[in-house]
Coordinates of C-alpha atoms in Angstrom, one line a residue:
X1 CA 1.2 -77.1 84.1
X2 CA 3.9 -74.6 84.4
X3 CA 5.3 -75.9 80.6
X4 CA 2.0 -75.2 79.2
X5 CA 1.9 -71.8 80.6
X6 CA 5.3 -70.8 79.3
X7 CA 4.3 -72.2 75.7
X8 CA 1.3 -70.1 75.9
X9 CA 3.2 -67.2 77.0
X10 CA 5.6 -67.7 74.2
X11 CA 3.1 -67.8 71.8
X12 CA 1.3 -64.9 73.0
X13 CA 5.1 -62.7 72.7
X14 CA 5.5 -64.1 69.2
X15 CA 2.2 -63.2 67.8
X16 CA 2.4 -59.5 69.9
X17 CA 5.7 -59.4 67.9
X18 CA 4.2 -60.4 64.4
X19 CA 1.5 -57.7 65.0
X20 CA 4.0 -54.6 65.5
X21 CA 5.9 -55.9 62.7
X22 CA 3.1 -55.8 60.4
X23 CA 2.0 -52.7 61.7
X24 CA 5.2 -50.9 61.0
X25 CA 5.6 -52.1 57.6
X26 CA 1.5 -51.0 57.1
X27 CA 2.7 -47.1 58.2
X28 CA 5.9 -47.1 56.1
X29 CA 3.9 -48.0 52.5
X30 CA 1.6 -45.1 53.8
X31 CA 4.3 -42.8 54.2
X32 CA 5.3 -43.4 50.8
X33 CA 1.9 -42.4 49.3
X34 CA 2.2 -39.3 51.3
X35 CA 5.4 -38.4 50.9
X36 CA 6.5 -34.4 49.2
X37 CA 7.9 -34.9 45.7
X38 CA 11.9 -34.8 45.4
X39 CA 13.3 -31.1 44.2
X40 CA 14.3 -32.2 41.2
X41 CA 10.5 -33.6 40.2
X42 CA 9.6 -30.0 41.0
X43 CA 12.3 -28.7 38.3
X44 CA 9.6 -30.6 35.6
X45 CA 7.7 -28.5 33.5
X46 CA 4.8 -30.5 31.4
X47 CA 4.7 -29.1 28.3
X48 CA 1.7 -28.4 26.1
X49 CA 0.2 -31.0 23.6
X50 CA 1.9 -30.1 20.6
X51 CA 4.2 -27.2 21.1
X52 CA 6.8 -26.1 23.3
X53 CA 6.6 -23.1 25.6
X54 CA 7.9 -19.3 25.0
X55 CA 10.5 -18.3 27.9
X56 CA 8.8 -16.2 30.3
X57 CA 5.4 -16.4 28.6
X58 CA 2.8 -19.4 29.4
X59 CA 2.0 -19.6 26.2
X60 CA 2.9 -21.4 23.1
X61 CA 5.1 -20.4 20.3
X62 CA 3.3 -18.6 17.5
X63 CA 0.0 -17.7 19.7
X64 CA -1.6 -14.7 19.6
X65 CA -2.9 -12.9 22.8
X66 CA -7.0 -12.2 22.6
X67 CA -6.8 -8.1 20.9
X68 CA -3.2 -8.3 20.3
X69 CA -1.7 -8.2 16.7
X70 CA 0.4 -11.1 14.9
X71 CA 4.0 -10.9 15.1
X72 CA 5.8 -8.9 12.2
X73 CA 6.6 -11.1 9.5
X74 CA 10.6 -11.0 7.9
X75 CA 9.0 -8.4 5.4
X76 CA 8.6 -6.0 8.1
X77 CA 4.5 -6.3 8.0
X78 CA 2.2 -7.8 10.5
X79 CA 1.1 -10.6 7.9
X80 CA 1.3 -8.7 5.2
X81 CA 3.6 -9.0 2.2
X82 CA 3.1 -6.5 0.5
X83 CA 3.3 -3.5 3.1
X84 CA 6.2 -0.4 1.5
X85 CA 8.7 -1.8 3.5
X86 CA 8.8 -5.5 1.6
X87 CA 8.5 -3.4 -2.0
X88 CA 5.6 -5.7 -2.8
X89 CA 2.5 -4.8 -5.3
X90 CA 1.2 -2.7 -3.0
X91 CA 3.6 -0.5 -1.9
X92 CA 5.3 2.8 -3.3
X93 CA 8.3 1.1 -5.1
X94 CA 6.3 -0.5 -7.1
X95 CA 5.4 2.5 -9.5
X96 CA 1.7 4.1 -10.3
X97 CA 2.6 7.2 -8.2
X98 CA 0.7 10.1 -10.0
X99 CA 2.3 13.1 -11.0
X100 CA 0.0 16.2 -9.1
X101 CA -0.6 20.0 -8.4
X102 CA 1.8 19.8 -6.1
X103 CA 4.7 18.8 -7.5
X104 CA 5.0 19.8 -11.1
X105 CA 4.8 23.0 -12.8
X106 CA 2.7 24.2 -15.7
X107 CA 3.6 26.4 -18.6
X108 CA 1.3 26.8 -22.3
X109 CA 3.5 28.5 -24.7
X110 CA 1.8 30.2 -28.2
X111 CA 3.8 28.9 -31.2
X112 CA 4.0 29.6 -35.0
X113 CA 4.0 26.0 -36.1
X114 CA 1.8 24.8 -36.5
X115 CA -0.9 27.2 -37.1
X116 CA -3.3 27.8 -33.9
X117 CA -1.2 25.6 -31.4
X118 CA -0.2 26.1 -28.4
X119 CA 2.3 23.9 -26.7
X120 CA 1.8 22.4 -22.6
X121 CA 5.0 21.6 -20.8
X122 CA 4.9 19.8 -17.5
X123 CA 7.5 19.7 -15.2
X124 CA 8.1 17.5 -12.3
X125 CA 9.4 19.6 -9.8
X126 CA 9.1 17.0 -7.3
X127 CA 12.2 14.9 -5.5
X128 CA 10.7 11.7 -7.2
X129 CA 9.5 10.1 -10.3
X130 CA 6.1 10.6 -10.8
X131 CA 3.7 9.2 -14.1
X132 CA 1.4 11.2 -16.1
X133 CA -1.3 9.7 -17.5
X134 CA -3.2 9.7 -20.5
X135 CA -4.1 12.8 -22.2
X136 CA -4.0 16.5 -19.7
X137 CA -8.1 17.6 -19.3
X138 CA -8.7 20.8 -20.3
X139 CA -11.4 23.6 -19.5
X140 CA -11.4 26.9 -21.3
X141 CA -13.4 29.2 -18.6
X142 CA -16.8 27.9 -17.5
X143 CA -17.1 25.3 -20.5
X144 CA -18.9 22.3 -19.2
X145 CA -17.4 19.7 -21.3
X146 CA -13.3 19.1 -21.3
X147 CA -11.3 19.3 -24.7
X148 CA -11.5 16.6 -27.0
X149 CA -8.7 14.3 -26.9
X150 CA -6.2 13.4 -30.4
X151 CA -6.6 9.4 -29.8
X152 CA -3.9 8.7 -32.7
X153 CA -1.3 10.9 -30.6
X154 CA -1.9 8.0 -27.4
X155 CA 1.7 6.6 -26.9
X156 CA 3.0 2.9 -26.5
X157 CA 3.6 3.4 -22.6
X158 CA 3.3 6.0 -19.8
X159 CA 5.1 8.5 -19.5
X160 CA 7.5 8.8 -16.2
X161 CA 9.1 11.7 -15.4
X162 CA 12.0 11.7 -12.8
X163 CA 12.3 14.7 -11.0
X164 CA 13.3 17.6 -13.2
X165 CA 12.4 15.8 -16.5
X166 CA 9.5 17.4 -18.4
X167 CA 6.6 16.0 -21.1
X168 CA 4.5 17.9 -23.6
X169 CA 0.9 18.4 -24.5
X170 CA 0.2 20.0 -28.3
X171 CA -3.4 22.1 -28.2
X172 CA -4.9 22.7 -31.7
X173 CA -7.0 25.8 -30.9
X174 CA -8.7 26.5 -33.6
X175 CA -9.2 25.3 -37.9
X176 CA -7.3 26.6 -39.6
X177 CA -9.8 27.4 -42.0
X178 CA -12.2 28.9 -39.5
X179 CA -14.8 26.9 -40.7
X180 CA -15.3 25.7 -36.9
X181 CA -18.2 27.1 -34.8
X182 CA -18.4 29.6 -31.3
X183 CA -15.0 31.2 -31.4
X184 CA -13.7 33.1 -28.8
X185 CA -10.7 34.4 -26.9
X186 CA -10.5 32.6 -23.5
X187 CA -9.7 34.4 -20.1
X188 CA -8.3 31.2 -18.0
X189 CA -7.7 27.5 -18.5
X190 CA -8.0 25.2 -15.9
X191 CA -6.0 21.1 -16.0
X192 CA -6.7 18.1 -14.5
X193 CA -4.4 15.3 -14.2
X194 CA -6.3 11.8 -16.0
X195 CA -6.3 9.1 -13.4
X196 CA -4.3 6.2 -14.6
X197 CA -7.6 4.2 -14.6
X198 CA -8.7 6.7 -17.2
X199 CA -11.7 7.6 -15.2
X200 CA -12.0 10.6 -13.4
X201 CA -8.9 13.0 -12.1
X202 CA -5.8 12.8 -9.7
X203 CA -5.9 16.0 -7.3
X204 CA -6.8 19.5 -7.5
X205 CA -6.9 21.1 -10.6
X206 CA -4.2 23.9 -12.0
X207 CA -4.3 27.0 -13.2
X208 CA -2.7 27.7 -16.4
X209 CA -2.0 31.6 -17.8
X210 CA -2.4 31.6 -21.2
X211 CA -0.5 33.5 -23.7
X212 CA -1.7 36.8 -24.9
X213 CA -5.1 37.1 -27.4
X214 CA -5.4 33.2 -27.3
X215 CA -8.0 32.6 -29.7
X216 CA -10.1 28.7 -29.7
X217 CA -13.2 27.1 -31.2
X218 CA -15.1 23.9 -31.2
X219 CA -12.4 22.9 -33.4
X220 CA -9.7 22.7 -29.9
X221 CA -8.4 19.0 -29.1
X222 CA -5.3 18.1 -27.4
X223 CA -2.7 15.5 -27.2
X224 CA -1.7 12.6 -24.8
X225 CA 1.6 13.4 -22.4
X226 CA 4.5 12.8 -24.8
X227 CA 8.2 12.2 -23.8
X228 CA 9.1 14.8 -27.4
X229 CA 7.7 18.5 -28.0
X230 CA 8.1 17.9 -31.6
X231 CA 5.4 14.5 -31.3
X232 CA 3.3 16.6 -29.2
X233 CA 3.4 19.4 -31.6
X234 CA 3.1 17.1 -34.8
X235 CA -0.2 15.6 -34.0

């Protein structure tokens, strides 16, 4: 009796043994679920799908905050390539800047020759080129309609004046003949810069002081802006 008892105790200390041992291994595979990751998986940053990050901004390269502005492009714009800055079409360098009132000066001159002419001189007094274009438009007093324009006296190109440089205007006043209709000595004459569109006017207009006992009729036409007085003068 006493052998069975000490095989039945035996067995009963090996399986009480076999238990704890499976019991321990049980808590360390839980521990390793549970476990804080290491300082170095911390370090990790996931980046986002398809891009990498900017340094100190969540964000991806190349996005654009919600009411914010895109970045200024190498032309110096914010996306646009033809700001002043990149001398595209659109800015100042690329011509079409209008001479004005404000930076030229007016003179009308009487002359002998021709008969009944008087010369316009325009003068850019301005620290750039400027262009005048087309023809100058021309109102004697309070006449509703401007002076006729010479089409044959139109030139190949427009003229640009750099500062300083000057271009010319003839007036025929009046027929020679004095065949022509409603003649009369005018008081003031008042000049419009022609848009380069050829509609309508660039600026305010100018005053020009005629020369003494200027006489015109419905005969009076003037030429386009010409680089020569003697083509302006000719026509």
């Amino acid at each position: 009796m006493r052998t069975i008892r000490t095989s039945r105790t035996a067995l009963t200390a090996c399986a009480a043994a076999l238990l704890a041992a499976t019991t321990l291994t049980a808590c360390q595979g839980n521990d390793a679920l549970t476990k804080e990751p290491s300082p170095a998986g911390a370090a990790s940053a996931v980046q986002p799908s398809g891009g990498t990050t900017d340094s100190g901004n969540a964000q991806p390269v190349g996005h654009t905050p919600t009411g914010g502005t895109a970045a200024p492009t190498a032309k110096g714009g914010a996306g646009d390539g033809n700001s002043k800055a990149s001398g595209g079409k659109g800015g100042a360098e690329a011509g079409f800047v209008a001479c004005a009132a404000g930076s030229t000066r007016i003179v009308a001159t009487k002359v002998e020759r021709p008969v009944n002419h008087m010369l316009l001189t325009v003068t850019n007094t301005g620290k750039r080129a400027c262009d005048v274009y087309l023809a100058p438009l021309l109102r004697f007093d309070d006449e509703q309609a401007a002076t006729q324009i010479v089409e044959d006296s139109k030139p190949q190109a427009v003229t640009t004046l750099a500062p300083g440089e000057s271009a010319y205007a003839g007036v025929t006043l009046s027929s020679a003949t004095g065949e022509a209709a409603h003649g009369y000595k005018p008081k003031k004459l008042g000049l419009h810069f022609a848009a380069r569109s050829g509609s309508g006017s660039v600026g305010a207009p100018v005053k020009v002081a005629l020369p003494a006992d200027t006489y015109k009729d419905d005969s009076a036409a003037v030429t386009y802006w010409l680089t020569s007085m003697q083509d302006a003068l000719n026509h």
